Amino acid sequence: PCTPHSNSTYLFAYSNDFDNETVLEAAYTVAFNSYYNLNNTKNHFRFFASVRFDTVQDGEIYYNYIGSEFNKTVLSHLPDPSLSFSSSKTGSDILRVIDRFLKNSVAPVCGSTIFIILKRYPNEYEAQELLSRLQGFHVTLQTLISSEPSGGGTNFRVMYDLSINTNGFSGFSNKFWGNTYDGLANELDANYLFYAVNPTVSGTGSLILPPALVPEIDPNNNFVYSLLEINIQDHPLDNSFNSLNISFHDVATSNTQTIMHGRDNWQFKNANPTFYITSAYIHYGREQQVALSYNYSSSDPQHLQIRMFTKRGDGIQWIPFPN
């Protein structure tokens, strides 16, 4: 059976349209995080794979058992302009890459994560059949989408929607850098998803969200490190976002932890990301009340994502997919 504890694969997929530095930073970060985690028996990622896409000939998917080999593979397949599509109007072939991974017979597919950095947008406007297969295998997409595409279609939505509807994550930025990858690559450590919501807000206000629970019972009543991923807009960043705070309240201890994210965050000074990746510490085995406060200078609907992961997989079950 396919369970959250099944051995799985972490696939890094990168567009040939990026510069070498962008790809290298991501590869180094994934490789670094993989060294420790392959020795962690609680971690379900057993294979590390990579593929260069948006090339005239389909890029081969390389499968590695250890992070150092993964890193060498990416180093020997860095972006090469001579392999690029001849027309800037050609859409990205990322959907075909995902399809090929799902059909592979080398590495496990169940419960895998595909970490994608997307520079060229696809031409396709829907991928329902592919989504059904991704959901069937519980494969999640973590997709970072460039706000400054190199070409292709105008439709980033197909990748954004695939990511959200697999309980994955997607966000936009002008530039991807080390801290971006550090946050997402921490999923190699805290690799069990236990919270996924997609609230819609507008203007200024507050919202009570479903409670968060790490199901494992801890007799010592310890806090647990959780990876927290937040995305504040479902399109490249505009000027309407001002701030967003998310709080976790433990009724038993009356302890409240608040994560604050605002326009004055240093990240906005050089990249305009729509996503914020940080950590939260919550108790094992006790529901945490979750609340959101937000400030947008627009009445337009803002579609958000909030994801939380834990290192400890005991009691973890698959989270239902969005309707």
PDB file of C-alpha atoms in Angstrom:
ATOM      1  CA  PRO A   1       0.000   0.000   0.000  1.00  0.00           C
ATOM      2  CA  CYS A   2       0.976   3.639  -0.514  1.00  0.00           C
ATOM      3  CA  THR A   3       1.307   5.271   2.925  1.00  0.00           C
ATOM      4  CA  PRO A   4       3.012   8.416   4.272  1.00  0.00           C
ATOM      5  CA  HIS A   5       5.802   6.104   5.472  1.00  0.00           C
ATOM      6  CA  SER A   6       6.475   4.388   2.134  1.00  0.00           C
ATOM      7  CA  ASN A   7       9.945   4.820   0.644  1.00  0.00           C
ATOM      8  CA  SER A   8       9.814   7.672  -1.858  1.00  0.00           C
ATOM      9  CA  THR A   9      11.820   9.926  -4.162  1.00  0.00           C
ATOM     10  CA  TYR A  10      12.786  13.598  -4.009  1.00  0.00           C
ATOM     11  CA  LEU A  11      13.014  14.893  -7.589  1.00  0.00           C
ATOM     12  CA  PHE A  12      14.591  18.272  -8.371  1.00  0.00           C
ATOM     13  CA  ALA A  13      13.407  19.591 -11.760  1.00  0.00           C
ATOM     14  CA  TYR A  14      14.971  22.770 -13.128  1.00  0.00           C
ATOM     15  CA  SER A  15      14.355  24.765 -16.281  1.00  0.00           C
ATOM     16  CA  ASN A  16      17.206  25.041 -18.774  1.00  0.00           C
ATOM     17  CA  ASP A  17      16.283  28.729 -19.060  1.00  0.00           C
ATOM     18  CA  PHE A  18      17.729  29.576 -15.626  1.00  0.00           C
ATOM     19  CA  ASP A  19      21.289  30.739 -15.087  1.00  0.00           C
ATOM     20  CA  ASN A  20      23.808  28.313 -13.610  1.00  0.00           C
ATOM     21  CA  GLU A  21      23.983  30.042 -10.234  1.00  0.00           C
ATOM     22  CA  THR A  22      20.261  29.670  -9.588  1.00  0.00           C
ATOM     23  CA  VAL A  23      20.382  25.942 -10.305  1.00  0.00           C
ATOM     24  CA  LEU A  24      23.639  25.348  -8.400  1.00  0.00           C
ATOM     25  CA  GLU A  25      22.360  27.000  -5.229  1.00  0.00           C
ATOM     26  CA  ALA A  26      19.298  24.780  -5.282  1.00  0.00           C
ATOM     27  CA  ALA A  27      21.331  21.628  -5.965  1.00  0.00           C
ATOM     28  CA  TYR A  28      23.827  22.348  -3.185  1.00  0.00           C
ATOM     29  CA  THR A  29      21.012  22.950  -0.720  1.00  0.00           C
ATOM     30  CA  VAL A  30      19.183  19.740  -1.604  1.00  0.00           C
ATOM     31  CA  ALA A  31      22.428  17.733  -1.488  1.00  0.00           C
ATOM     32  CA  PHE A  32      23.431  19.199   1.880  1.00  0.00           C
ATOM     33  CA  ASN A  33      20.059  18.386   3.427  1.00  0.00           C
ATOM     34  CA  SER A  34      20.081  14.899   1.943  1.00  0.00           C
ATOM     35  CA  TYR A  35      23.364  13.834   3.592  1.00  0.00           C
ATOM     36  CA  TYR A  36      21.854  13.773   7.065  1.00  0.00           C
ATOM     37  CA  ASN A  37      18.426  12.590   6.119  1.00  0.00           C
ATOM     38  CA  LEU A  38      19.459   9.416   4.326  1.00  0.00           C
ATOM     39  CA  ASN A  39      20.805   8.239   7.690  1.00  0.00           C
ATOM     40  CA  ASN A  40      17.527   9.044   9.424  1.00  0.00           C
ATOM     41  CA  THR A  41      15.402   5.892   9.433  1.00  0.00           C
ATOM     42  CA  LYS A  42      12.237   7.941  10.033  1.00  0.00           C
ATOM     43  CA  ASN A  43      12.745   9.801   6.750  1.00  0.00           C
ATOM     44  CA  HIS A  44      10.802   8.388   3.809  1.00  0.00           C
ATOM     45  CA  PHE A  45      12.978   9.911   1.047  1.00  0.00           C
ATOM     46  CA  ARG A  46      15.321   7.142  -0.156  1.00  0.00           C
ATOM     47  CA  PHE A  47      16.128   8.326  -3.699  1.00  0.00           C
ATOM     48  CA  PHE A  48      17.271  11.716  -4.955  1.00  0.00           C
ATOM     49  CA  ALA A  49      16.647  12.486  -8.598  1.00  0.00           C
ATOM     50  CA  SER A  50      17.214  15.404 -10.949  1.00  0.00           C
ATOM     51  CA  VAL A  51      16.118  16.448 -14.408  1.00  0.00           C
ATOM     52  CA  ARG A  52      16.823  19.429 -16.646  1.00  0.00           C
ATOM     53  CA  PHE A  53      13.757  20.392 -18.681  1.00  0.00           C
ATOM     54  CA  ASP A  54      12.799  22.971 -21.329  1.00  0.00           C
ATOM     55  CA  THR A  55      15.291  21.455 -23.770  1.00  0.00           C
ATOM     56  CA  VAL A  56      14.822  20.447 -27.417  1.00  0.00           C
ATOM     57  CA  GLN A  57      15.424  16.796 -26.528  1.00  0.00           C
ATOM     58  CA  ASP A  58      13.748  15.393 -23.414  1.00  0.00           C
ATOM     59  CA  GLY A  59      16.176  15.624 -20.520  1.00  0.00           C
ATOM     60  CA  GLU A  60      16.992  12.328 -18.834  1.00  0.00           C
ATOM     61  CA  ILE A  61      15.835  11.837 -15.246  1.00  0.00           C
ATOM     62  CA  TYR A  62      18.840  10.748 -13.173  1.00  0.00           C
ATOM     63  CA  TYR A  63      18.267   8.719 -10.011  1.00  0.00           C
ATOM     64  CA  ASN A  64      20.798   8.667  -7.151  1.00  0.00           C
ATOM     65  CA  TYR A  65      20.961   6.952  -3.789  1.00  0.00           C
ATOM     66  CA  ILE A  66      23.066   9.616  -2.057  1.00  0.00           C
ATOM     67  CA  GLY A  67      23.212  13.395  -2.121  1.00  0.00           C
ATOM     68  CA  SER A  68      26.817  13.651  -3.317  1.00  0.00           C
ATOM     69  CA  GLU A  69      25.991  11.718  -6.487  1.00  0.00           C
ATOM     70  CA  PHE A  70      22.884  13.858  -6.955  1.00  0.00           C
ATOM     71  CA  ASN A  71      25.065  16.959  -6.768  1.00  0.00           C
ATOM     72  CA  LYS A  72      27.551  15.607  -9.318  1.00  0.00           C
ATOM     73  CA  THR A  73      24.706  14.808 -11.696  1.00  0.00           C
ATOM     74  CA  VAL A  74      23.344  18.357 -11.585  1.00  0.00           C
ATOM     75  CA  LEU A  75      26.864  19.795 -11.964  1.00  0.00           C
ATOM     76  CA  SER A  76      27.318  17.837 -15.170  1.00  0.00           C
ATOM     77  CA  HIS A  77      23.913  18.910 -16.522  1.00  0.00           C
ATOM     78  CA  LEU A  78      23.788  22.633 -15.853  1.00  0.00           C
ATOM     79  CA  PRO A  79      21.682  24.914 -18.062  1.00  0.00           C
ATOM     80  CA  ASP A  80      23.013  24.974 -21.620  1.00  0.00           C
ATOM     81  CA  PRO A  81      21.629  27.640 -23.997  1.00  0.00           C
ATOM     82  CA  SER A  82      22.546  25.494 -27.004  1.00  0.00           C
ATOM     83  CA  LEU A  83      19.893  22.988 -25.885  1.00  0.00           C
ATOM     84  CA  SER A  84      17.128  25.564 -25.444  1.00  0.00           C
ATOM     85  CA  PHE A  85      13.958  25.821 -27.487  1.00  0.00           C
ATOM     86  CA  SER A  86      14.542  27.932 -30.590  1.00  0.00           C
ATOM     87  CA  SER A  87      11.378  29.979 -30.061  1.00  0.00           C
ATOM     88  CA  SER A  88      10.477  32.028 -27.009  1.00  0.00           C
ATOM     89  CA  LYS A  89       6.842  31.122 -27.744  1.00  0.00           C
ATOM     90  CA  THR A  90       7.381  27.413 -27.127  1.00  0.00           C
ATOM     91  CA  GLY A  91       5.708  26.355 -23.892  1.00  0.00           C
ATOM     92  CA  SER A  92       7.495  24.568 -21.067  1.00  0.00           C
ATOM     93  CA  ASP A  93       7.587  20.775 -21.199  1.00  0.00           C
ATOM     94  CA  ILE A  94       7.360  20.369 -17.413  1.00  0.00           C
ATOM     95  CA  LEU A  95       4.058  18.463 -17.606  1.00  0.00           C
ATOM     96  CA  ARG A  96       5.709  15.841 -19.792  1.00  0.00           C
ATOM     97  CA  VAL A  97       8.557  15.535 -17.272  1.00  0.00           C
ATOM     98  CA  ILE A  98       6.085  14.870 -14.457  1.00  0.00           C
ATOM     99  CA  ASP A  99       4.326  12.259 -16.586  1.00  0.00           C
ATOM    100  CA  ARG A 100       7.632  10.489 -17.260  1.00  0.00           C
ATOM    101  CA  PHE A 101       8.505  10.403 -13.565  1.00  0.00           C
ATOM    102  CA  LEU A 102       5.149   8.866 -12.678  1.00  0.00           C
ATOM    103  CA  LYS A 103       5.817   6.107 -15.229  1.00  0.00           C
ATOM    104  CA  ASN A 104       9.392   5.380 -14.092  1.00  0.00           C
ATOM    105  CA  SER A 105      10.382   1.878 -12.959  1.00  0.00           C
ATOM    106  CA  VAL A 106      13.676   2.819 -11.268  1.00  0.00           C
ATOM    107  CA  ALA A 107      12.658   4.699  -8.124  1.00  0.00           C
ATOM    108  CA  PRO A 108       9.530   4.660  -5.927  1.00  0.00           C
ATOM    109  CA  VAL A 109       6.767   7.086  -6.856  1.00  0.00           C
ATOM    110  CA  CYS A 110       4.348   6.853  -3.900  1.00  0.00           C
ATOM    111  CA  GLY A 111       4.652   9.818  -1.549  1.00  0.00           C
ATOM    112  CA  SER A 112       7.353  11.519  -3.619  1.00  0.00           C
ATOM    113  CA  THR A 113       7.997  15.247  -3.830  1.00  0.00           C
ATOM    114  CA  ILE A 114       8.872  17.047  -7.057  1.00  0.00           C
ATOM    115  CA  PHE A 115      10.681  20.329  -6.358  1.00  0.00           C
ATOM    116  CA  ILE A 116      10.357  22.477  -9.490  1.00  0.00           C
ATOM    117  CA  ILE A 117      11.885  25.829 -10.405  1.00  0.00           C
ATOM    118  CA  LEU A 118       9.927  27.143 -13.390  1.00  0.00           C
ATOM    119  CA  LYS A 119      11.228  29.887 -15.692  1.00  0.00           C
ATOM    120  CA  ARG A 120       9.155  29.218 -18.833  1.00  0.00           C
ATOM    121  CA  TYR A 121       5.373  28.915 -18.534  1.00  0.00           C
ATOM    122  CA  PRO A 122       3.428  26.021 -20.104  1.00  0.00           C
ATOM    123  CA  ASN A 123       0.906  26.489 -22.898  1.00  0.00           C
ATOM    124  CA  GLU A 124      -1.540  23.951 -21.450  1.00  0.00           C
ATOM    125  CA  TYR A 125      -4.558  25.282 -19.595  1.00  0.00           C
ATOM    126  CA  GLU A 126      -5.543  22.143 -17.739  1.00  0.00           C
ATOM    127  CA  ALA A 127      -4.007  18.850 -16.677  1.00  0.00           C
ATOM    128  CA  GLN A 128      -6.853  17.011 -14.979  1.00  0.00           C
ATOM    129  CA  GLU A 129      -5.715  13.529 -15.991  1.00  0.00           C
ATOM    130  CA  LEU A 130      -2.198  14.224 -14.694  1.00  0.00           C
ATOM    131  CA  LEU A 131      -3.625  15.619 -11.458  1.00  0.00           C
ATOM    132  CA  SER A 132      -5.650  12.448 -10.908  1.00  0.00           C
ATOM    133  CA  ARG A 133      -2.511  10.342 -11.251  1.00  0.00           C
ATOM    134  CA  LEU A 134      -0.483  12.608  -8.964  1.00  0.00           C
ATOM    135  CA  GLN A 135      -3.186  12.375  -6.322  1.00  0.00           C
ATOM    136  CA  GLY A 136      -3.415   8.615  -6.776  1.00  0.00           C
ATOM    137  CA  PHE A 137       0.289   8.302  -5.937  1.00  0.00           C
ATOM    138  CA  HIS A 138       0.175  11.098  -3.306  1.00  0.00           C
ATOM    139  CA  VAL A 139       2.957  12.893  -5.166  1.00  0.00           C
ATOM    140  CA  THR A 140       3.240  16.553  -4.161  1.00  0.00           C
ATOM    141  CA  LEU A 141       4.638  19.398  -6.242  1.00  0.00           C
ATOM    142  CA  GLN A 142       6.682  22.185  -4.668  1.00  0.00           C
ATOM    143  CA  THR A 143       6.809  24.722  -7.492  1.00  0.00           C
ATOM    144  CA  LEU A 144       8.652  28.035  -7.463  1.00  0.00           C
ATOM    145  CA  ILE A 145       7.515  30.114 -10.431  1.00  0.00           C
ATOM    146  CA  SER A 146       9.545  32.980 -11.849  1.00  0.00           C
ATOM    147  CA  SER A 147       7.665  36.286 -11.948  1.00  0.00           C
ATOM    148  CA  GLU A 148       9.796  37.120 -15.008  1.00  0.00           C
ATOM    149  CA  PRO A 149       9.250  34.198 -17.417  1.00  0.00           C
ATOM    150  CA  SER A 150      11.702  33.478 -20.201  1.00  0.00           C
ATOM    151  CA  GLY A 151       8.947  32.695 -22.671  1.00  0.00           C
ATOM    152  CA  GLY A 152       6.364  30.077 -23.458  1.00  0.00           C
ATOM    153  CA  GLY A 153       2.713  30.401 -22.664  1.00  0.00           C
ATOM    154  CA  THR A 154       1.086  32.945 -20.409  1.00  0.00           C
ATOM    155  CA  ASN A 155      -0.386  30.228 -18.224  1.00  0.00           C
ATOM    156  CA  PHE A 156       1.377  29.721 -14.909  1.00  0.00           C
ATOM    157  CA  ARG A 157      -1.962  28.628 -13.427  1.00  0.00           C
ATOM    158  CA  VAL A 158      -1.695  25.030 -14.555  1.00  0.00           C
ATOM    159  CA  MET A 159       1.440  24.472 -12.433  1.00  0.00           C
ATOM    160  CA  TYR A 160       0.126  26.527  -9.546  1.00  0.00           C
ATOM    161  CA  ASP A 161      -3.129  24.564  -9.488  1.00  0.00           C
ATOM    162  CA  LEU A 162      -1.391  21.185  -9.768  1.00  0.00           C
ATOM    163  CA  SER A 163       0.764  22.110  -6.792  1.00  0.00           C
ATOM    164  CA  ILE A 164      -2.127  23.249  -4.613  1.00  0.00           C
ATOM    165  CA  ASN A 165      -4.338  20.303  -5.485  1.00  0.00           C
ATOM    166  CA  THR A 166      -1.660  17.774  -4.546  1.00  0.00           C
ATOM    167  CA  ASN A 167      -1.358  19.467  -1.116  1.00  0.00           C
ATOM    168  CA  GLY A 168       1.946  20.805  -2.386  1.00  0.00           C
ATOM    169  CA  PHE A 169       3.085  24.404  -2.420  1.00  0.00           C
ATOM    170  CA  SER A 170       3.662  27.100  -5.018  1.00  0.00           C
ATOM    171  CA  GLY A 171       4.871  30.678  -4.994  1.00  0.00           C
ATOM    172  CA  PHE A 172       6.335  33.417  -7.171  1.00  0.00           C
ATOM    173  CA  SER A 173       9.520  35.458  -7.061  1.00  0.00           C
ATOM    174  CA  ASN A 174      11.698  37.613  -9.295  1.00  0.00           C
ATOM    175  CA  LYS A 175      14.756  35.743  -8.075  1.00  0.00           C
ATOM    176  CA  PHE A 176      15.521  32.502  -6.257  1.00  0.00           C
ATOM    177  CA  TRP A 177      18.420  32.443  -3.827  1.00  0.00           C
ATOM    178  CA  GLY A 178      19.960  30.388  -1.032  1.00  0.00           C
ATOM    179  CA  ASN A 179      17.481  31.267   1.704  1.00  0.00           C
ATOM    180  CA  THR A 180      14.613  30.349  -0.599  1.00  0.00           C
ATOM    181  CA  TYR A 181      15.984  26.873  -1.039  1.00  0.00           C
ATOM    182  CA  ASP A 182      17.031  26.460   2.597  1.00  0.00           C
ATOM    183  CA  GLY A 183      13.418  26.785   3.649  1.00  0.00           C
ATOM    184  CA  LEU A 184      11.925  24.429   1.095  1.00  0.00           C
ATOM    185  CA  ALA A 185      14.758  21.910   1.389  1.00  0.00           C
ATOM    186  CA  ASN A 186      14.008  21.609   5.098  1.00  0.00           C
ATOM    187  CA  GLU A 187      11.153  19.420   3.909  1.00  0.00           C
ATOM    188  CA  LEU A 188      13.876  16.784   3.517  1.00  0.00           C
ATOM    189  CA  ASP A 189      14.127  16.893   7.311  1.00  0.00           C
ATOM    190  CA  ALA A 190      10.573  17.700   8.411  1.00  0.00           C
ATOM    191  CA  ASN A 191       9.033  15.571   5.689  1.00  0.00           C
ATOM    192  CA  TYR A 192       5.612  14.598   7.057  1.00  0.00           C
ATOM    193  CA  LEU A 193       2.792  16.962   6.088  1.00  0.00           C
ATOM    194  CA  PHE A 194       0.249  17.387   8.885  1.00  0.00           C
ATOM    195  CA  TYR A 195      -1.496  20.662   8.008  1.00  0.00           C
ATOM    196  CA  ALA A 196      -2.664  22.073   4.658  1.00  0.00           C
ATOM    197  CA  VAL A 197      -5.227  24.843   4.220  1.00  0.00           C
ATOM    198  CA  ASN A 198      -5.933  27.293   1.386  1.00  0.00           C
ATOM    199  CA  PRO A 199      -7.903  30.217   2.846  1.00  0.00           C
ATOM    200  CA  THR A 200      -9.288  33.053   0.733  1.00  0.00           C
ATOM    201  CA  VAL A 201      -9.281  36.554   2.225  1.00  0.00           C
ATOM    202  CA  SER A 202      -9.654  40.153   1.070  1.00  0.00           C
ATOM    203  CA  GLY A 203      -8.991  43.602   2.491  1.00  0.00           C
ATOM    204  CA  THR A 204      -8.249  43.699   6.210  1.00  0.00           C
ATOM    205  CA  GLY A 205      -9.553  41.273   8.796  1.00  0.00           C
ATOM    206  CA  SER A 206      -9.058  38.052  10.708  1.00  0.00           C
ATOM    207  CA  LEU A 207     -10.014  34.429  10.242  1.00  0.00           C
ATOM    208  CA  ILE A 208     -10.166  31.322  12.423  1.00  0.00           C
ATOM    209  CA  LEU A 209      -8.572  28.392  10.604  1.00  0.00           C
ATOM    210  CA  PRO A 210      -8.921  24.652  11.259  1.00  0.00           C
ATOM    211  CA  PRO A 211      -6.878  23.521  14.284  1.00  0.00           C
ATOM    212  CA  ALA A 212      -3.410  22.030  13.801  1.00  0.00           C
ATOM    213  CA  LEU A 213      -2.474  18.690  15.348  1.00  0.00           C
ATOM    214  CA  VAL A 214       0.662  16.553  15.336  1.00  0.00           C
ATOM    215  CA  PRO A 215      -1.036  13.250  16.209  1.00  0.00           C
ATOM    216  CA  GLU A 216       1.880  11.603  18.015  1.00  0.00           C
ATOM    217  CA  ILE A 217       1.449  11.512  21.807  1.00  0.00           C
ATOM    218  CA  ASP A 218       4.483  12.595  23.831  1.00  0.00           C
ATOM    219  CA  PRO A 219       4.433  11.780  27.585  1.00  0.00           C
ATOM    220  CA  ASN A 220       7.102  14.444  28.148  1.00  0.00           C
ATOM    221  CA  ASN A 221       4.837  17.122  26.679  1.00  0.00           C
ATOM    222  CA  ASN A 222       7.576  18.452  24.408  1.00  0.00           C
ATOM    223  CA  PHE A 223       7.360  21.095  21.741  1.00  0.00           C
ATOM    224  CA  VAL A 224       8.015  19.903  18.210  1.00  0.00           C
ATOM    225  CA  TYR A 225       9.756  21.810  15.439  1.00  0.00           C
ATOM    226  CA  SER A 226       7.435  22.315  12.474  1.00  0.00           C
ATOM    227  CA  LEU A 227       8.313  23.643   9.043  1.00  0.00           C
ATOM    228  CA  LEU A 228       5.812  26.375   8.125  1.00  0.00           C
ATOM    229  CA  GLU A 229       5.218  27.441   4.509  1.00  0.00           C
ATOM    230  CA  ILE A 230       3.004  30.435   3.712  1.00  0.00           C
ATOM    231  CA  ASN A 231       2.122  31.869   0.302  1.00  0.00           C
ATOM    232  CA  ILE A 232       0.358  35.229   0.263  1.00  0.00           C
ATOM    233  CA  GLN A 233      -0.864  35.605  -3.365  1.00  0.00           C
ATOM    234  CA  ASP A 234      -1.711  33.244  -6.218  1.00  0.00           C
ATOM    235  CA  HIS A 235       0.016  35.411  -8.846  1.00  0.00           C
ATOM    236  CA  PRO A 236       3.235  37.440  -9.006  1.00  0.00           C
ATOM    237  CA  LEU A 237       3.414  39.884  -6.117  1.00  0.00           C
ATOM    238  CA  ASP A 238       1.537  43.157  -6.476  1.00  0.00           C
ATOM    239  CA  ASN A 239       1.392  46.233  -4.264  1.00  0.00           C
ATOM    240  CA  SER A 240      -1.724  45.226  -2.325  1.00  0.00           C
ATOM    241  CA  PHE A 241      -0.024  43.003   0.269  1.00  0.00           C
ATOM    242  CA  ASN A 242       0.831  44.735   3.553  1.00  0.00           C
ATOM    243  CA  SER A 243       0.996  42.106   6.285  1.00  0.00           C
ATOM    244  CA  LEU A 244      -0.120  38.687   7.446  1.00  0.00           C
ATOM    245  CA  ASN A 245       0.132  37.141  10.918  1.00  0.00           C
ATOM    246  CA  ILE A 246      -0.617  33.550  11.877  1.00  0.00           C
ATOM    247  CA  SER A 247      -0.952  32.501  15.519  1.00  0.00           C
ATOM    248  CA  PHE A 248      -0.986  29.113  17.251  1.00  0.00           C
ATOM    249  CA  HIS A 249      -2.708  28.934  20.625  1.00  0.00           C
ATOM    250  CA  ASP A 250      -2.340  26.018  23.037  1.00  0.00           C
ATOM    251  CA  VAL A 251      -5.414  25.969  25.275  1.00  0.00           C
ATOM    252  CA  ALA A 252      -3.805  23.727  27.903  1.00  0.00           C
ATOM    253  CA  THR A 253      -0.912  26.111  28.544  1.00  0.00           C
ATOM    254  CA  SER A 254      -2.494  29.376  27.329  1.00  0.00           C
ATOM    255  CA  ASN A 255       0.644  29.785  25.235  1.00  0.00           C
ATOM    256  CA  THR A 256       0.300  31.686  21.953  1.00  0.00           C
ATOM    257  CA  GLN A 257       2.964  31.861  19.278  1.00  0.00           C
ATOM    258  CA  THR A 258       2.564  34.403  16.483  1.00  0.00           C
ATOM    259  CA  ILE A 259       4.424  34.361  13.178  1.00  0.00           C
ATOM    260  CA  MET A 260       4.480  37.827  11.594  1.00  0.00           C
ATOM    261  CA  HIS A 261       5.196  38.615   7.957  1.00  0.00           C
ATOM    262  CA  GLY A 262       5.036  42.113   6.529  1.00  0.00           C
ATOM    263  CA  ARG A 263       6.062  44.288   3.639  1.00  0.00           C
ATOM    264  CA  ASP A 264       9.089  45.455   5.626  1.00  0.00           C
ATOM    265  CA  ASN A 265      10.589  41.948   5.525  1.00  0.00           C
ATOM    266  CA  TRP A 266      14.097  42.092   4.046  1.00  0.00           C
ATOM    267  CA  GLN A 267      13.156  39.536   1.370  1.00  0.00           C
ATOM    268  CA  PHE A 268      10.984  42.086  -0.426  1.00  0.00           C
ATOM    269  CA  LYS A 269      14.000  44.305  -1.010  1.00  0.00           C
ATOM    270  CA  ASN A 270      15.574  42.081  -3.650  1.00  0.00           C
ATOM    271  CA  ALA A 271      13.171  39.476  -4.971  1.00  0.00           C
ATOM    272  CA  ASN A 272       9.469  40.226  -4.350  1.00  0.00           C
ATOM    273  CA  PRO A 273       8.573  36.693  -3.238  1.00  0.00           C
ATOM    274  CA  THR A 274       4.976  35.749  -2.513  1.00  0.00           C
ATOM    275  CA  PHE A 275       6.085  33.001  -0.130  1.00  0.00           C
ATOM    276  CA  TYR A 276       7.506  32.950   3.374  1.00  0.00           C
ATOM    277  CA  ILE A 277       9.097  29.845   4.877  1.00  0.00           C
ATOM    278  CA  THR A 278       9.869  29.676   8.573  1.00  0.00           C
ATOM    279  CA  SER A 279       9.322  27.447  11.609  1.00  0.00           C
ATOM    280  CA  ALA A 280       6.800  27.079  14.404  1.00  0.00           C
ATOM    281  CA  TYR A 281       6.991  25.085  17.628  1.00  0.00           C
ATOM    282  CA  ILE A 282       3.838  23.336  18.786  1.00  0.00           C
ATOM    283  CA  HIS A 283       3.031  20.569  21.261  1.00  0.00           C
ATOM    284  CA  TYR A 284       2.706  16.942  20.263  1.00  0.00           C
ATOM    285  CA  GLY A 285      -0.716  15.393  20.600  1.00  0.00           C
ATOM    286  CA  ARG A 286      -2.685  18.559  21.383  1.00  0.00           C
ATOM    287  CA  GLU A 287      -4.769  20.596  18.996  1.00  0.00           C
ATOM    288  CA  GLN A 288      -3.472  24.103  18.455  1.00  0.00           C
ATOM    289  CA  GLN A 289      -6.005  26.798  17.673  1.00  0.00           C
ATOM    290  CA  VAL A 290      -4.921  28.610  14.514  1.00  0.00           C
ATOM    291  CA  ALA A 291      -5.888  32.184  13.636  1.00  0.00           C
ATOM    292  CA  LEU A 292      -4.970  34.472  10.778  1.00  0.00           C
ATOM    293  CA  SER A 293      -4.941  38.272  10.603  1.00  0.00           C
ATOM    294  CA  TYR A 294      -4.252  40.005   7.321  1.00  0.00           C
ATOM    295  CA  ASN A 295      -3.992  43.409   5.674  1.00  0.00           C
ATOM    296  CA  TYR A 296      -4.297  43.898   1.926  1.00  0.00           C
ATOM    297  CA  SER A 297      -4.995  47.313   0.381  1.00  0.00           C
ATOM    298  CA  SER A 298      -7.397  45.734  -2.102  1.00  0.00           C
ATOM    299  CA  SER A 299     -10.840  44.150  -1.932  1.00  0.00           C
ATOM    300  CA  ASP A 300      -9.795  41.536  -4.509  1.00  0.00           C
ATOM    301  CA  PRO A 301      -9.847  37.933  -3.253  1.00  0.00           C
ATOM    302  CA  GLN A 302      -6.415  36.745  -2.111  1.00  0.00           C
ATOM    303  CA  HIS A 303      -5.871  32.993  -2.261  1.00  0.00           C
ATOM    304  CA  LEU A 304      -3.371  31.819   0.359  1.00  0.00           C
ATOM    305  CA  GLN A 305      -1.588  28.582   1.198  1.00  0.00           C
ATOM    306  CA  ILE A 306      -0.444  27.375   4.607  1.00  0.00           C
ATOM    307  CA  ARG A 307       1.489  24.122   5.003  1.00  0.00           C
ATOM    308  CA  MET A 308       3.104  22.538   8.063  1.00  0.00           C
ATOM    309  CA  PHE A 309       5.485  19.583   8.258  1.00  0.00           C
ATOM    310  CA  THR A 310       6.970  17.592  11.140  1.00  0.00           C
ATOM    311  CA  LYS A 311       9.993  15.285  11.490  1.00  0.00           C
ATOM    312  CA  ARG A 312       7.988  12.730  13.429  1.00  0.00           C
ATOM    313  CA  GLY A 313       5.717  10.598  11.288  1.00  0.00           C
ATOM    314  CA  ASP A 314       4.058   8.457  13.972  1.00  0.00           C
ATOM    315  CA  GLY A 315       0.295   8.609  13.522  1.00  0.00           C
ATOM    316  CA  ILE A 316       0.500  10.712  10.348  1.00  0.00           C
ATOM    317  CA  GLN A 317      -2.184  10.000   7.741  1.00  0.00           C
ATOM    318  CA  TRP A 318      -2.731  11.383   4.251  1.00  0.00           C
ATOM    319  CA  ILE A 319      -4.446  14.773   4.318  1.00  0.00           C
ATOM    320  CA  PRO A 320      -7.568  14.982   2.102  1.00  0.00           C
ATOM    321  CA  PHE A 321      -7.046  16.878  -1.142  1.00  0.00           C
ATOM    322  CA  PRO A 322      -8.817  20.220  -1.718  1.00  0.00           C
ATOM    323  CA  ASN A 323     -12.221  20.061  -3.371  1.00  0.00           C
TER     324      ASN A 323
END
